Coordinates of C-alpha atoms in Angstrom, one line a residue:
M1 CA -36.2 13.5 -48.7
T2 CA -33.1 15.6 -48.1
K3 CA -30.2 13.9 -46.4
A4 CA -28.8 16.3 -43.9
L5 CA -25.5 15.7 -41.8
V6 CA -24.8 17.5 -38.5
I7 CA -21.2 17.6 -37.5
F8 CA -20.5 18.4 -33.8
G9 CA -17.8 18.3 -31.2
G10 CA -14.4 19.1 -32.5
V11 CA -10.9 19.8 -31.2
S12 CA -11.8 23.2 -29.7
S13 CA -12.0 25.0 -26.4
E14 CA -15.8 25.2 -27.4
H15 CA -16.3 21.4 -27.8
E16 CA -18.8 21.1 -25.0
V17 CA -20.9 24.1 -26.3
S18 CA -20.9 22.5 -29.8
C19 CA -22.4 19.3 -28.4
V20 CA -25.2 21.1 -26.6
S21 CA -25.9 23.2 -29.7
A22 CA -26.0 20.1 -32.0
A23 CA -28.5 18.4 -29.7
S24 CA -30.9 21.3 -30.0
V25 CA -30.3 21.5 -33.8
V26 CA -31.0 17.8 -34.4
D27 CA -34.1 17.9 -32.2
N28 CA -35.6 20.8 -34.2
I29 CA -34.8 19.7 -37.8
P30 CA -38.2 19.0 -39.5
R31 CA -38.2 15.3 -40.0
D32 CA -40.8 15.4 -42.6
K33 CA -38.3 17.1 -44.9
Y34 CA -34.9 15.8 -43.7
A35 CA -33.3 12.5 -42.9
V36 CA -30.6 13.3 -40.3
S37 CA -27.2 11.7 -39.6
M38 CA -24.7 12.8 -37.0
L39 CA -20.9 12.9 -37.2
G40 CA -19.1 13.6 -34.0
I41 CA -15.5 14.6 -33.6
T42 CA -14.0 13.9 -30.1
K43 CA -11.7 16.4 -28.3
T44 CA -8.7 14.4 -29.5
G45 CA -9.8 14.5 -33.1
E46 CA -11.4 11.1 -33.7
W47 CA -14.4 11.0 -36.0
Y48 CA -17.4 8.8 -35.5
L49 CA -20.9 8.2 -37.0
Y50 CA -23.1 8.7 -33.9
E51 CA -26.4 6.7 -34.1
G52 CA -27.7 7.3 -30.6
G53 CA -30.0 9.8 -29.0
T54 CA -29.3 13.6 -28.7
E55 CA -29.7 13.4 -24.9
L56 CA -26.2 11.9 -24.8
L57 CA -24.5 14.7 -26.6
P58 CA -24.1 17.2 -23.6
G59 CA -21.3 16.1 -21.4
D60 CA -19.8 14.0 -24.2
K61 CA -21.7 10.9 -23.0
W62 CA -22.1 10.0 -26.7
V63 CA -18.5 8.9 -26.9
E64 CA -18.8 5.9 -24.6
S65 CA -22.4 5.1 -25.6
G66 CA -21.7 2.1 -27.8
C67 CA -23.5 3.9 -30.6
C68 CA -20.4 5.2 -32.4
T69 CA -18.7 3.8 -35.5
R70 CA -15.5 5.2 -37.0
A71 CA -16.2 7.4 -40.0
V72 CA -14.8 10.2 -42.0
L73 CA -16.0 12.9 -44.3
S74 CA -14.8 11.9 -47.8
P75 CA -13.0 14.5 -49.9
D76 CA -13.8 12.4 -53.0
R77 CA -16.7 14.1 -54.8
A78 CA -17.8 10.7 -56.1
D79 CA -18.7 9.7 -52.5
H80 CA -20.4 13.0 -51.8
G81 CA -20.7 12.2 -48.1
I82 CA -19.2 10.0 -45.4
L83 CA -17.4 6.7 -45.2
V84 CA -18.4 4.5 -42.3
F85 CA -16.0 1.7 -41.3
R86 CA -18.3 -1.1 -40.4
E87 CA -17.1 -4.5 -39.4
T88 CA -18.6 -5.8 -42.6
G89 CA -16.7 -3.2 -44.7
I90 CA -17.0 0.4 -45.8
E91 CA -20.4 1.9 -46.0
R92 CA -20.9 5.0 -48.0
I93 CA -23.6 7.5 -46.9
K94 CA -24.6 10.1 -49.4
V95 CA -25.1 13.6 -48.0
D96 CA -27.2 16.4 -49.6
V97 CA -26.3 19.2 -47.1
V98 CA -24.1 19.7 -44.0
F99 CA -24.6 21.8 -40.9
P100 CA -21.1 22.0 -39.2
V101 CA -22.4 22.9 -35.7
L102 CA -18.8 23.5 -34.7
H103 CA -17.8 26.6 -32.6
G104 CA -14.3 28.0 -32.6
K105 CA -11.1 26.6 -34.1
N106 CA -11.0 23.6 -36.4
G107 CA -14.7 24.1 -37.3
E108 CA -15.8 27.8 -37.5
D109 CA -12.5 29.2 -38.8
G110 CA -12.7 27.9 -42.4
T111 CA -10.9 24.6 -41.9
M112 CA -14.1 22.5 -42.1
Q113 CA -15.6 24.7 -44.7
G114 CA -12.4 24.2 -46.9
L115 CA -12.9 20.4 -46.6
L116 CA -16.5 20.6 -47.5
D117 CA -15.6 22.8 -50.5
V118 CA -13.1 20.1 -51.7
A119 CA -15.8 17.5 -51.1
G120 CA -18.3 19.5 -53.1
I121 CA -21.0 19.2 -50.4
P122 CA -23.2 22.2 -49.8
Y123 CA -23.1 23.4 -46.1
V124 CA -24.8 25.8 -43.8
G125 CA -23.0 29.1 -43.1
C126 CA -20.1 31.2 -44.5
D127 CA -17.6 30.0 -47.1
T128 CA -13.9 29.3 -46.3
L129 CA -12.6 32.9 -46.6
A130 CA -15.4 34.6 -44.7
S131 CA -15.2 32.1 -41.9
A132 CA -11.5 32.5 -41.6
M133 CA -11.8 36.3 -41.6
C134 CA -14.6 36.5 -39.1
M135 CA -12.8 34.0 -36.8
D136 CA -9.8 36.4 -36.5
K137 CA -10.8 39.4 -34.4
A138 CA -7.9 41.5 -35.8
V139 CA -8.9 40.8 -39.4
T140 CA -12.5 41.5 -38.6
N141 CA -11.8 44.8 -36.9
L142 CA -9.6 45.8 -39.8
M143 CA -12.5 45.1 -42.2
A144 CA -14.9 47.1 -40.0
D145 CA -12.5 50.0 -40.0
T146 CA -12.2 49.8 -43.8
V147 CA -16.0 50.0 -44.3
G148 CA -16.3 52.7 -41.7
V149 CA -18.3 50.8 -39.1
P150 CA -17.6 52.5 -35.7
Q151 CA -16.0 50.4 -33.0
A152 CA -13.8 50.7 -29.9
K153 CA -10.2 51.7 -30.2
W154 CA -8.1 48.5 -30.6
F155 CA -4.8 47.0 -31.7
S156 CA -3.4 43.5 -32.2
L157 CA -0.1 41.9 -31.1
T158 CA 1.5 38.6 -31.9
R159 CA 3.2 36.3 -29.3
A160 CA 6.6 37.0 -30.9
Q161 CA 6.2 40.8 -30.7
F162 CA 5.0 40.5 -27.0
A163 CA 8.1 38.3 -26.2
A164 CA 10.4 40.8 -27.8
D165 CA 9.2 43.7 -25.6
N166 CA 6.3 43.1 -23.3
E167 CA 6.8 46.4 -21.4
A168 CA 6.1 48.2 -24.6
F169 CA 2.8 46.4 -24.9
Y170 CA 1.8 47.3 -21.3
D171 CA 2.7 50.9 -22.0
R172 CA 0.7 51.0 -25.2
V173 CA -2.4 49.6 -23.5
E174 CA -2.1 52.1 -20.7
K175 CA -1.4 55.1 -23.1
E176 CA -3.8 54.3 -26.0
L177 CA -6.6 52.4 -24.4
G178 CA -6.5 53.1 -20.7
F179 CA -7.9 51.0 -18.0
P180 CA -9.9 48.9 -17.8
A181 CA -9.1 47.3 -21.1
F182 CA -10.2 44.0 -22.7
I183 CA -7.6 41.5 -23.8
K184 CA -8.8 38.8 -26.2
P185 CA -7.2 35.9 -28.1
A186 CA -7.6 36.8 -31.8
N187 CA -8.9 33.4 -32.6
A188 CA -11.3 32.0 -30.1
G189 CA -15.0 32.2 -29.4
S190 CA -17.6 32.0 -26.6
S191 CA -15.5 34.6 -24.6
V192 CA -12.8 31.9 -24.0
G193 CA -9.5 33.5 -22.9
I194 CA -10.9 37.0 -22.6
S195 CA -10.0 39.2 -19.6
K196 CA -11.0 42.7 -18.3
A197 CA -7.8 44.1 -17.1
K198 CA -8.1 47.0 -14.5
N199 CA -4.4 47.6 -14.0
R200 CA -0.9 46.7 -15.1
E201 CA -0.7 43.6 -13.0
E202 CA -4.0 42.2 -14.3
L203 CA -2.9 43.2 -17.8
K204 CA 0.1 40.8 -17.5
A205 CA -2.1 37.9 -16.4
A206 CA -4.6 38.8 -19.3
A207 CA -1.9 38.7 -21.9
E208 CA -0.7 35.3 -20.6
L209 CA -4.3 33.9 -20.7
A210 CA -4.8 35.3 -24.2
F211 CA -1.7 33.8 -25.5
S212 CA -2.5 30.4 -24.0
N213 CA -5.4 30.3 -26.4
D214 CA -3.9 31.8 -29.5
S215 CA -0.6 33.2 -31.0
K216 CA -2.1 36.6 -31.4
L217 CA -4.2 38.9 -29.1
V218 CA -6.4 41.9 -29.6
A219 CA -6.4 44.7 -27.0
E220 CA -9.6 46.8 -27.0
E221 CA -10.8 49.9 -25.2
F222 CA -13.5 49.2 -22.5
I223 CA -16.9 50.6 -23.6
D224 CA -19.4 51.3 -20.9
G225 CA -22.6 50.3 -22.5
L226 CA -25.3 47.6 -23.3
E227 CA -24.2 44.6 -25.1
A228 CA -26.5 44.1 -28.0
E229 CA -26.8 41.2 -30.5
C230 CA -28.4 40.9 -34.0
A231 CA -29.0 37.7 -35.9
V232 CA -28.5 38.0 -39.8
L233 CA -30.0 35.5 -42.1
G234 CA -29.7 35.2 -45.9
N235 CA -27.3 35.0 -48.9
V236 CA -27.8 37.8 -51.4
S237 CA -30.3 40.0 -49.6
P238 CA -29.8 39.2 -45.9
M239 CA -32.4 40.1 -43.2
A240 CA -31.6 41.3 -39.7
S241 CA -33.5 40.3 -36.8
V242 CA -34.8 42.4 -34.0
A243 CA -31.7 43.4 -31.7
G244 CA -31.5 41.8 -28.3
G245 CA -29.7 43.1 -25.2
I246 CA -27.7 41.3 -22.6
V247 CA -27.3 42.3 -18.9
P248 CA -24.5 39.8 -17.8
C249 CA -24.7 38.3 -14.3
K250 CA -20.9 38.8 -14.1
E251 CA -18.7 41.7 -14.8
F252 CA -18.9 40.9 -18.5
Y253 CA -20.5 38.4 -20.7
D254 CA -17.9 35.6 -20.4
Y255 CA -18.1 31.9 -21.0
E256 CA -19.7 31.1 -17.6
A257 CA -22.2 33.9 -17.9
K258 CA -23.1 32.6 -21.4
Y259 CA -23.4 28.8 -20.7
I260 CA -23.2 28.0 -17.0
D261 CA -24.7 30.7 -14.8
E262 CA -28.3 31.3 -15.6
G263 CA -28.4 34.7 -14.0
S264 CA -27.7 36.8 -17.1
E265 CA -30.8 38.8 -18.4
L266 CA -31.6 38.6 -22.0
Q267 CA -33.7 41.4 -23.4
I268 CA -35.6 40.6 -26.6
P269 CA -36.0 43.1 -28.0
A270 CA -33.2 45.3 -26.4
K271 CA -34.4 48.2 -24.3
V272 CA -33.2 50.8 -26.7
S273 CA -35.0 53.4 -28.9
V274 CA -36.4 52.6 -32.3
E275 CA -33.6 54.6 -33.9
T276 CA -31.0 52.6 -32.1
Q277 CA -32.7 49.4 -33.0
E278 CA -32.6 50.4 -36.7
A279 CA -28.9 51.5 -36.4
I280 CA -27.9 48.0 -35.0
R281 CA -29.8 46.2 -37.7
S282 CA -28.3 48.3 -40.4
A283 CA -24.8 48.0 -39.1
A284 CA -25.2 44.2 -38.7
V285 CA -26.0 43.7 -42.3
R286 CA -23.2 46.1 -43.4
V287 CA -20.7 44.1 -41.4
F288 CA -22.1 40.8 -42.7
E289 CA -21.9 41.9 -46.4
A290 CA -18.5 43.6 -45.9
L291 CA -17.0 40.2 -44.7
G292 CA -18.6 38.3 -47.5
C293 CA -20.8 36.3 -45.2
R294 CA -23.6 34.0 -46.3
G295 CA -26.3 31.9 -44.5
L296 CA -26.0 33.2 -41.0
A297 CA -24.1 35.2 -38.5
R298 CA -24.7 36.9 -35.1
V299 CA -23.3 40.3 -35.0
D300 CA -22.6 41.9 -31.6
F301 CA -22.4 45.5 -30.6
F302 CA -22.2 48.0 -27.7
V303 CA -24.7 50.8 -27.2
E304 CA -22.5 53.3 -25.3
R305 CA -24.1 54.9 -22.2
G306 CA -24.5 58.6 -22.4
T307 CA -23.8 59.0 -26.1
G308 CA -26.0 56.2 -27.5
R309 CA -23.3 55.4 -30.0
V310 CA -23.6 51.9 -31.6
L311 CA -20.2 50.3 -31.7
F312 CA -19.3 47.0 -33.4
N313 CA -17.9 44.4 -31.1
E314 CA -17.6 41.0 -33.1
I315 CA -19.2 38.6 -35.5
N316 CA -19.9 34.9 -35.0
T317 CA -20.4 32.8 -38.1
I318 CA -21.6 29.6 -36.2
P319 CA -23.3 31.2 -33.2
G320 CA -24.6 29.1 -30.3
F321 CA -27.7 27.0 -31.1
T322 CA -28.5 25.9 -27.6
S323 CA -32.0 26.3 -26.1
I324 CA -30.9 29.6 -24.5
S325 CA -28.8 30.9 -27.4
M326 CA -29.6 34.4 -28.7
Y327 CA -29.4 33.6 -32.4
P328 CA -32.5 31.3 -32.6
K329 CA -34.3 33.3 -30.0
L330 CA -33.8 36.6 -31.9
L331 CA -35.1 35.1 -35.2
E332 CA -38.1 33.5 -33.4
Q333 CA -39.0 37.0 -32.1
S334 CA -38.6 38.1 -35.7
G335 CA -41.1 35.6 -37.0
V336 CA -38.8 32.7 -37.8
P337 CA -39.4 29.8 -35.4
Y338 CA -36.5 27.3 -34.7
P339 CA -37.6 24.5 -37.1
K340 CA -38.4 27.0 -39.9
L341 CA -35.0 28.6 -39.3
L342 CA -33.2 25.3 -39.8
D343 CA -35.2 24.6 -43.0
R344 CA -34.2 28.1 -44.3
L345 CA -30.6 27.5 -43.4
F346 CA -30.4 24.2 -45.3
K347 CA -32.1 25.8 -48.3
L348 CA -29.7 28.7 -48.3
A349 CA -26.8 26.3 -48.2
Q350 CA -28.0 24.6 -51.2
E351 CA -28.6 27.8 -53.1
A352 CA -25.1 29.2 -52.4

């Protein structure tokens, strides 16, 4: 039986989402094929082998459960797994494959992938380089431009550049992008730190919020259109799912609209033409391959009202895996149910 390790939590603004995703993942792993262990990372960066139930993962109730033992992922390839610090001594648990269910910084950005590469343990998802590139929206946008994938007008700015002349930034947004404009931290996920600025005053607050989450921001032109998402699965010859559409319950699909308020409408499949469906699916695979992705990614687009243009928005290499998340829902609609999806992901990891 394959020994699978699910890593969850993490020092990230998306810690809570990771715990919810991990509970869904663990509950759906086929137990006739996989023996599952869980390694949790607290918000302050402490690592524990968690041996309790998945119902305690949401809300971080697992930390005080009494089911935690200090543990680390060993970089020593002879260990090929985790070291658990029991009262009786160090226990070594061998691991065949890891699913780092970690969203955002310190998990989805290449850091955990680098550690797993050093340890020589196969893992679900993109490698170190692809994870790092996809996490940085400025780098992702540059790559999309390079391969000719259409997207909104954009530019990036560092905190140092902003501090040197913030008025020049406000002027550039107003002149090149117009209002409203989206201001995003370059390295964050789940729409954390993103603002829709409708005027210069809101732009100032938006920049402050973005820089509180990262040292670089991305400013983007507002696109009036349907938000569409496509799940990509595979290594050498990836498949694209049916594209889904999102009608957010708020002004845009922010953190609350994704995970807290249940009023957002998910359209699976998206209410677009057959031609637009194919354009989204084709562009999703193109972006996936251009960024050197493997395993999985969710690629997001806008379908512009009036023109029907399909415009790339962003890519997520460890998308949400909660019970309401689009990635597993899109693949289920495409004929890959959740347990089978996890089995495919573990096998893809071991093939890579």
